[in-house]
């Protein structure tokens, strides 16, 4: 048995050798040198021993070493403001994972024994890393349901594909949670879905597709799973986790 990784994971190592990667310093939009940075910012910053009127913008990271160093900076330079930004940030996934599994813990899905798979805006065959099989393979025979807003590699592999705007994944997840909760006898999941549905679920959805998908998933308890794309909101991830609990995933 061996582990596996996505093409994006392997290609990310090439960033270390990217000729376009920033290698210098900028001051007010103009190029400068390390000595200028040392003299105009670092030296006064260290001397003042204060983070007042200072802000740092960093990219998101789960590195414990970097997080430890940033925490040390916050302790030693009181008042400093730390900001994190990423253009396409998986905020919903991270917030849901923190609530469900603990801070800094991310799910990794094993699809080796999956007989039924449903993805909600999740292109796990291409660039969503949480769909990787950790054992180097997938179940020989399974059925794949895909709900997505645009055609993807995963959608092209689907047995049943439902095209729907990405903004409508939450109502679809609510309807699926309600159906699966009723089919599995999980009253708490059904109640959760009904509570979420109070916010308003229009009746324009392909209910035949949703009911058929829910019934098929419920027919393979402990061998069915729902996966959500990282850029979906927190509520969709929480509902998917509730569905997976009902399915025994």
Tab-separated table of C-alpha atoms in Angstrom:
chain	number	residue	atom	x	y	z
A	1	UNK	CA	0.000	0.000	0.000
A	2	UNK	CA	1.204	3.460	-0.813
A	3	UNK	CA	0.123	7.024	-0.280
A	4	UNK	CA	-0.963	9.321	-3.065
A	5	UNK	CA	-0.951	13.043	-3.786
A	6	UNK	CA	-2.517	15.363	-6.319
A	7	UNK	CA	-0.728	16.851	-9.299
A	8	UNK	CA	-1.089	20.233	-7.589
A	9	UNK	CA	0.678	18.952	-4.464
A	10	UNK	CA	3.581	17.656	-6.524
A	11	UNK	CA	3.757	20.786	-8.675
A	12	UNK	CA	3.765	23.087	-5.624
A	13	UNK	CA	7.386	22.081	-4.984
A	14	UNK	CA	8.276	23.817	-8.238
A	15	UNK	CA	7.312	27.125	-6.618
A	16	UNK	CA	10.653	26.961	-4.814
A	17	UNK	CA	12.317	27.398	-8.203
A	18	UNK	CA	9.804	29.790	-9.771
A	19	UNK	CA	11.755	32.579	-11.483
A	20	UNK	CA	8.771	34.923	-11.094
A	21	UNK	CA	8.626	34.443	-7.330
A	22	UNK	CA	9.295	37.610	-5.353
A	23	UNK	CA	12.966	37.685	-4.375
A	24	UNK	CA	13.417	41.305	-3.322
A	25	UNK	CA	12.004	44.084	-1.187
A	26	UNK	CA	9.466	46.774	-2.012
A	27	UNK	CA	9.021	50.090	-0.234
A	28	UNK	CA	5.963	52.124	-1.176
A	29	UNK	CA	5.773	50.129	-4.386
A	30	UNK	CA	9.400	50.669	-5.371
A	31	UNK	CA	12.224	48.155	-5.296
A	32	UNK	CA	14.737	48.484	-2.485
A	33	UNK	CA	17.405	46.372	-0.777
A	34	UNK	CA	17.608	44.362	2.420
A	35	UNK	CA	19.818	46.963	4.091
A	36	UNK	CA	17.151	49.620	3.614
A	37	UNK	CA	14.533	47.281	5.090
A	38	UNK	CA	16.803	46.592	8.061
A	39	UNK	CA	17.542	50.254	8.715
A	40	UNK	CA	14.133	51.786	8.050
A	41	UNK	CA	11.914	49.127	9.601
A	42	UNK	CA	13.520	46.243	11.487
A	43	UNK	CA	15.962	48.257	13.601
A	44	UNK	CA	13.365	50.794	14.846
A	45	UNK	CA	10.836	47.983	15.315
A	46	UNK	CA	13.179	45.997	17.544
A	47	UNK	CA	14.301	49.069	19.449
A	48	UNK	CA	10.753	50.179	20.204
A	49	UNK	CA	9.807	46.646	21.339
A	50	UNK	CA	6.232	47.510	20.442
A	51	UNK	CA	3.850	46.508	17.700
A	52	UNK	CA	1.905	49.748	17.846
A	53	UNK	CA	1.022	51.019	14.351
A	54	UNK	CA	2.525	47.885	12.780
A	55	UNK	CA	0.630	45.294	10.724
A	56	UNK	CA	1.751	42.073	9.064
A	57	UNK	CA	-0.023	40.471	6.109
A	58	UNK	CA	0.766	36.786	5.555
A	59	UNK	CA	-0.638	33.969	3.469
A	60	UNK	CA	-2.705	31.268	5.221
A	61	UNK	CA	-0.702	28.360	6.591
A	62	UNK	CA	-1.152	25.371	8.901
A	63	UNK	CA	2.580	25.284	9.663
A	64	UNK	CA	2.989	24.880	13.453
A	65	UNK	CA	6.463	26.409	13.268
A	66	UNK	CA	5.265	29.559	11.554
A	67	UNK	CA	2.252	29.842	13.851
A	68	UNK	CA	4.549	29.491	16.869
A	69	UNK	CA	6.818	32.267	15.569
A	70	UNK	CA	3.860	34.570	14.891
A	71	UNK	CA	2.568	33.929	18.409
A	72	UNK	CA	5.989	34.852	19.757
A	73	UNK	CA	5.946	38.107	17.768
A	74	UNK	CA	2.517	38.921	19.193
A	75	UNK	CA	3.769	38.341	22.744
A	76	UNK	CA	6.989	40.311	22.375
A	77	UNK	CA	5.594	43.177	20.291
A	78	UNK	CA	2.300	44.062	21.903
A	79	UNK	CA	-0.220	45.800	19.681
A	80	UNK	CA	0.946	44.343	16.383
A	81	UNK	CA	-1.875	43.390	14.022
A	82	UNK	CA	-1.634	40.136	12.054
A	83	UNK	CA	-3.731	39.600	8.938
A	84	UNK	CA	-4.047	36.567	6.684
A	85	UNK	CA	-5.392	36.666	3.135
A	86	UNK	CA	-5.815	34.316	0.196
A	87	UNK	CA	-7.701	35.198	-2.962
A	88	UNK	CA	-9.495	31.825	-3.088
A	89	UNK	CA	-9.570	30.909	0.572
A	90	UNK	CA	-11.318	27.727	1.797
A	91	UNK	CA	-12.801	29.706	4.695
A	92	UNK	CA	-15.959	27.609	4.996
A	93	UNK	CA	-14.021	24.356	5.106
A	94	UNK	CA	-11.563	25.636	7.702
A	95	UNK	CA	-14.259	27.083	9.968
A	96	UNK	CA	-16.308	23.882	9.818
A	97	UNK	CA	-13.223	21.704	10.398
A	98	UNK	CA	-12.241	23.761	13.450
A	99	UNK	CA	-15.726	23.285	14.905
A	100	UNK	CA	-16.003	19.586	14.038
A	101	UNK	CA	-12.479	18.251	14.527
A	102	UNK	CA	-10.497	20.865	16.448
A	103	UNK	CA	-8.294	23.782	15.490
A	104	UNK	CA	-5.894	23.050	12.631
A	105	UNK	CA	-7.296	19.575	11.901
A	106	UNK	CA	-8.424	18.846	8.332
A	107	UNK	CA	-10.313	15.791	7.057
A	108	UNK	CA	-8.736	13.315	4.652
A	109	UNK	CA	-11.178	11.023	2.895
A	110	UNK	CA	-10.458	7.370	2.148
A	111	UNK	CA	-12.500	6.248	-0.860
A	112	UNK	CA	-11.233	2.676	-1.071
A	113	UNK	CA	-14.468	1.084	0.147
A	114	UNK	CA	-16.903	3.756	-1.064
A	115	UNK	CA	-19.761	2.356	-3.145
A	116	UNK	CA	-21.727	5.588	-3.400
A	117	UNK	CA	-20.162	9.066	-3.585
A	118	UNK	CA	-21.857	12.454	-3.754
A	119	UNK	CA	-19.889	15.641	-4.335
A	120	UNK	CA	-21.236	19.151	-3.863
A	121	UNK	CA	-19.144	21.628	-5.833
A	122	UNK	CA	-16.114	19.401	-5.202
A	123	UNK	CA	-13.769	18.530	-8.070
A	124	UNK	CA	-11.776	15.945	-6.145
A	125	UNK	CA	-10.339	14.350	-9.281
A	126	UNK	CA	-8.517	17.594	-10.038
A	127	UNK	CA	-7.694	20.057	-7.294
A	128	UNK	CA	-9.686	19.487	-4.091
A	129	UNK	CA	-7.184	17.602	-1.899
A	130	UNK	CA	-9.618	16.222	0.651
A	131	UNK	CA	-10.831	13.545	-1.713
A	132	UNK	CA	-7.525	11.723	-2.022
A	133	UNK	CA	-7.500	8.002	-1.348
A	134	UNK	CA	-4.885	7.397	1.324
A	135	UNK	CA	-4.328	3.834	0.186
A	136	UNK	CA	-3.472	4.472	-3.448
A	137	UNK	CA	-6.709	3.300	-5.034
A	138	UNK	CA	-10.484	3.484	-5.232
A	139	UNK	CA	-13.250	0.924	-4.929
A	140	UNK	CA	-13.483	-1.116	-8.138
A	141	UNK	CA	-17.200	-0.436	-8.580
A	142	UNK	CA	-19.011	2.614	-7.265
A	143	UNK	CA	-21.592	5.184	-8.294
A	144	UNK	CA	-20.733	8.873	-8.433
A	145	UNK	CA	-23.245	11.697	-8.047
A	146	UNK	CA	-22.058	15.237	-8.765
A	147	UNK	CA	-23.821	18.550	-8.120
A	148	UNK	CA	-21.787	21.397	-9.577
A	149	UNK	CA	-22.050	24.814	-11.206
A	150	UNK	CA	-19.606	24.296	-14.073
A	151	UNK	CA	-18.314	21.282	-15.922
A	152	UNK	CA	-15.346	19.698	-14.148
A	153	UNK	CA	-13.196	16.608	-14.468
A	154	UNK	CA	-15.152	14.989	-11.633
A	155	UNK	CA	-18.422	15.951	-13.296
A	156	UNK	CA	-17.235	14.297	-16.489
A	157	UNK	CA	-16.734	11.053	-14.559
A	158	UNK	CA	-20.141	11.216	-12.873
A	159	UNK	CA	-22.849	8.609	-13.314
A	160	UNK	CA	-25.423	11.250	-12.388
A	161	UNK	CA	-24.672	14.965	-12.736
A	162	UNK	CA	-26.841	17.854	-11.518
A	163	UNK	CA	-25.895	21.319	-12.830
A	164	UNK	CA	-26.828	24.017	-10.356
A	165	UNK	CA	-25.391	27.419	-9.265
A	166	UNK	CA	-22.732	27.193	-6.580
A	167	UNK	CA	-24.808	29.571	-4.452
A	168	UNK	CA	-27.601	26.978	-4.323
A	169	UNK	CA	-25.579	24.133	-2.803
A	170	UNK	CA	-26.852	24.956	0.697
A	171	UNK	CA	-30.542	24.401	-0.152
A	172	UNK	CA	-29.624	21.191	-1.980
A	173	UNK	CA	-27.635	20.010	1.059
A	174	UNK	CA	-30.609	20.823	3.306
A	175	UNK	CA	-32.977	18.764	1.142
A	176	UNK	CA	-30.511	15.866	1.001
A	177	UNK	CA	-29.993	15.947	4.778
A	178	UNK	CA	-33.759	15.876	5.320
A	179	UNK	CA	-34.243	12.930	2.958
A	180	UNK	CA	-31.322	10.891	4.307
A	181	UNK	CA	-32.282	11.626	7.909
A	182	UNK	CA	-35.752	10.219	7.247
A	183	UNK	CA	-34.461	7.209	5.301
A	184	UNK	CA	-31.926	6.252	7.983
A	185	UNK	CA	-34.210	7.001	10.913
A	186	UNK	CA	-31.818	9.650	12.192
A	187	UNK	CA	-34.264	12.101	13.750
A	188	UNK	CA	-31.546	14.510	14.878
A	189	UNK	CA	-30.284	14.940	11.289
A	190	UNK	CA	-33.829	15.419	10.001
A	191	UNK	CA	-34.496	18.012	12.696
A	192	UNK	CA	-31.242	19.790	11.830
A	193	UNK	CA	-32.273	19.935	8.166
A	194	UNK	CA	-35.777	21.148	9.012
A	195	UNK	CA	-34.326	23.897	11.188
A	196	UNK	CA	-31.973	24.971	8.401
A	197	UNK	CA	-34.845	24.837	5.888
A	198	UNK	CA	-36.706	27.508	7.861
A	199	UNK	CA	-34.337	30.016	6.283
A	200	UNK	CA	-36.100	29.303	3.018
A	201	UNK	CA	-35.666	26.509	0.461
A	202	UNK	CA	-37.288	27.329	-2.893
A	203	UNK	CA	-39.191	24.556	-4.669
A	204	UNK	CA	-37.390	24.898	-7.994
A	205	UNK	CA	-34.935	22.070	-7.422
A	206	UNK	CA	-34.822	18.733	-9.188
A	207	UNK	CA	-36.448	16.852	-6.335
A	208	UNK	CA	-36.501	13.605	-8.322
A	209	UNK	CA	-32.680	13.732	-8.611
A	210	UNK	CA	-32.275	14.640	-4.942
A	211	UNK	CA	-34.629	11.911	-3.696
A	212	UNK	CA	-33.024	9.295	-5.942
A	213	UNK	CA	-29.523	10.289	-4.820
A	214	UNK	CA	-30.521	10.244	-1.144
A	215	UNK	CA	-32.145	6.814	-1.470
A	216	UNK	CA	-29.092	5.395	-3.219
A	217	UNK	CA	-26.719	6.777	-0.588
A	218	UNK	CA	-28.890	5.456	2.239
A	219	UNK	CA	-28.906	1.995	0.633
A	220	UNK	CA	-25.133	1.701	1.207
A	221	UNK	CA	-24.641	2.574	4.863
A	222	UNK	CA	-20.956	2.719	5.881
A	223	UNK	CA	-20.074	2.627	2.171
A	224	UNK	CA	-21.450	6.021	1.108
A	225	UNK	CA	-20.006	9.486	1.570
A	226	UNK	CA	-20.731	13.132	0.779
A	227	UNK	CA	-17.885	15.508	-0.087
A	228	UNK	CA	-18.052	19.298	-0.299
A	229	UNK	CA	-15.753	21.690	-2.142
A	230	UNK	CA	-13.483	23.839	0.047
A	231	UNK	CA	-14.981	27.139	-1.102
A	232	UNK	CA	-18.533	26.297	-0.066
A	233	UNK	CA	-19.750	28.056	3.113
A	234	UNK	CA	-19.421	26.583	6.580
A	235	UNK	CA	-23.109	25.585	6.737
A	236	UNK	CA	-22.785	23.240	3.739
A	237	UNK	CA	-19.785	21.492	5.308
A	238	UNK	CA	-21.623	21.064	8.611
A	239	UNK	CA	-24.644	19.578	6.856
A	240	UNK	CA	-22.407	17.219	4.867
A	241	UNK	CA	-20.769	16.091	8.118
A	242	UNK	CA	-24.242	15.438	9.587
A	243	UNK	CA	-25.216	13.424	6.487
A	244	UNK	CA	-22.003	11.400	6.668
A	245	UNK	CA	-22.673	10.673	10.330
A	246	UNK	CA	-26.129	9.370	9.421
A	247	UNK	CA	-24.581	7.252	6.642
A	248	UNK	CA	-21.930	5.848	8.972
A	249	UNK	CA	-19.151	7.269	6.785
